[in-house]
Amino acid sequence: MPMPLQYREPQLALFNFPPTDKRVRWLELLLIKAPGWRSAARIRKLSGNRLSDRRIRALASASPWIISGQEGYKHLGGATADEIDHAANWLESQAKKMADRAGHIRRSAHRRFG
């Protein structure tokens, strides 16, 4: 499914997409029509090399229907319960690591600046 030309990626910009963005929907439909895991490299190729890995990550993150993992991206509708559980567990683990790091930074700053 070729990506429309108007989605050619400009210079790096803020990657904040609403779930209703046409590019998010394009990625969702791509993953629905091609069930299974799709790597960022494959998605990039299917977009005509108009999307960077960073933009693909941002588009996938904007969708409540796309999960990610070691193998790439997958539509929730074609995922197994184990794949969904693994994706959710990984996100929760990352969130905990980030919260722990934020706390460490705050404590360090407090020691330094009072």
CSV table of C-alpha atoms in Angstrom, one decimal, residues 16-94:
chain,number,residue,atom,x,y,z
A,16,ASN,CA,3.2,14.6,18.2
A,17,PHE,CA,0.3,13.1,16.3
A,18,PRO,CA,-3.3,12.7,17.4
A,19,PRO,CA,-4.7,9.2,17.0
A,20,THR,CA,-7.0,10.6,14.2
A,21,ASP,CA,-4.0,11.8,12.1
A,22,LYS,CA,-4.2,10.5,8.5
A,23,ARG,CA,-0.7,9.1,8.8
A,24,VAL,CA,-1.6,7.2,12.0
A,25,ARG,CA,-4.6,5.7,10.2
A,26,TRP,CA,-2.4,4.9,7.2
A,27,LEU,CA,-0.1,2.8,9.5
A,28,GLU,CA,-3.0,1.1,11.2
A,29,LEU,CA,-4.5,0.1,7.8
A,30,LEU,CA,-1.1,-1.1,6.6
A,31,LEU,CA,-0.7,-3.4,9.6
A,32,ILE,CA,-4.3,-4.6,9.3
A,33,LYS,CA,-3.7,-5.5,5.6
A,34,ALA,CA,-0.3,-7.1,6.3
A,35,PRO,CA,-0.9,-9.2,9.4
A,36,GLY,CA,2.0,-10.2,11.5
A,37,TRP,CA,5.0,-8.2,12.7
A,38,ARG,CA,6.4,-5.5,10.4
A,39,SER,CA,9.8,-4.1,11.0
A,40,ALA,CA,10.5,-0.3,10.9
A,41,ALA,CA,12.7,-1.0,7.8
A,42,ARG,CA,9.8,-2.7,6.0
A,43,ILE,CA,7.3,0.1,7.0
A,44,ARG,CA,9.9,2.6,5.8
A,45,LYS,CA,10.2,0.8,2.5
A,46,LEU,CA,6.4,0.6,2.1
A,47,SER,CA,6.1,4.3,2.7
A,48,GLY,CA,8.5,5.0,-0.2
A,49,ASN,CA,11.3,5.8,2.3
A,50,ARG,CA,9.3,8.9,3.4
A,51,LEU,CA,9.3,8.0,7.0
A,52,SER,CA,12.2,7.7,9.5
A,53,ASP,CA,12.3,5.2,12.2
A,54,ARG,CA,11.6,8.0,14.7
A,55,ARG,CA,8.5,9.1,12.9
A,56,ILE,CA,7.3,5.5,12.6
A,57,ARG,CA,7.7,5.1,16.3
A,58,ALA,CA,5.7,8.3,16.9
A,59,LEU,CA,2.9,7.3,14.6
A,60,ALA,CA,2.7,3.8,16.3
A,61,SER,CA,2.7,5.4,19.7
A,62,ALA,CA,-0.2,7.7,18.7
A,63,SER,CA,-2.4,4.7,17.9
A,64,PRO,CA,-4.2,2.7,20.6
A,65,TRP,CA,-4.3,-0.2,18.1
A,66,ILE,CA,-0.6,-0.7,17.4
A,67,ILE,CA,1.8,-2.6,19.7
A,68,SER,CA,5.5,-2.8,19.3
A,69,GLY,CA,8.1,-5.3,20.2
A,70,GLN,CA,11.5,-6.9,19.3
A,71,GLU,CA,10.1,-7.8,15.9
A,72,GLY,CA,8.6,-4.4,15.0
A,73,TYR,CA,5.0,-3.3,14.9
A,74,LYS,CA,1.7,-5.2,14.8
A,75,HIS,CA,-2.0,-4.2,14.8
A,76,LEU,CA,-3.7,-5.2,18.1
A,77,GLY,CA,-6.4,-7.0,16.1
A,78,GLY,CA,-3.9,-9.5,14.9
A,79,ALA,CA,-2.0,-9.9,18.1
A,80,THR,CA,-2.2,-12.9,20.5
A,81,ALA,CA,-3.0,-12.4,24.2
A,82,ASP,CA,0.6,-13.2,25.0
A,83,GLU,CA,1.9,-10.6,22.5
A,84,ILE,CA,-0.4,-7.9,24.0
A,85,ASP,CA,0.6,-8.8,27.5
A,86,HIS,CA,4.3,-8.7,26.6
A,87,ALA,CA,3.9,-5.3,25.0
A,88,ALA,CA,2.0,-3.9,27.9
A,89,ASN,CA,4.5,-5.4,30.4
A,90,TRP,CA,7.5,-3.9,28.5
A,91,LEU,CA,5.8,-0.4,28.5
A,92,GLU,CA,5.1,-0.7,32.3
A,93,SER,CA,8.7,-1.7,32.9
A,94,GLN,CA,10.0,1.2,30.9
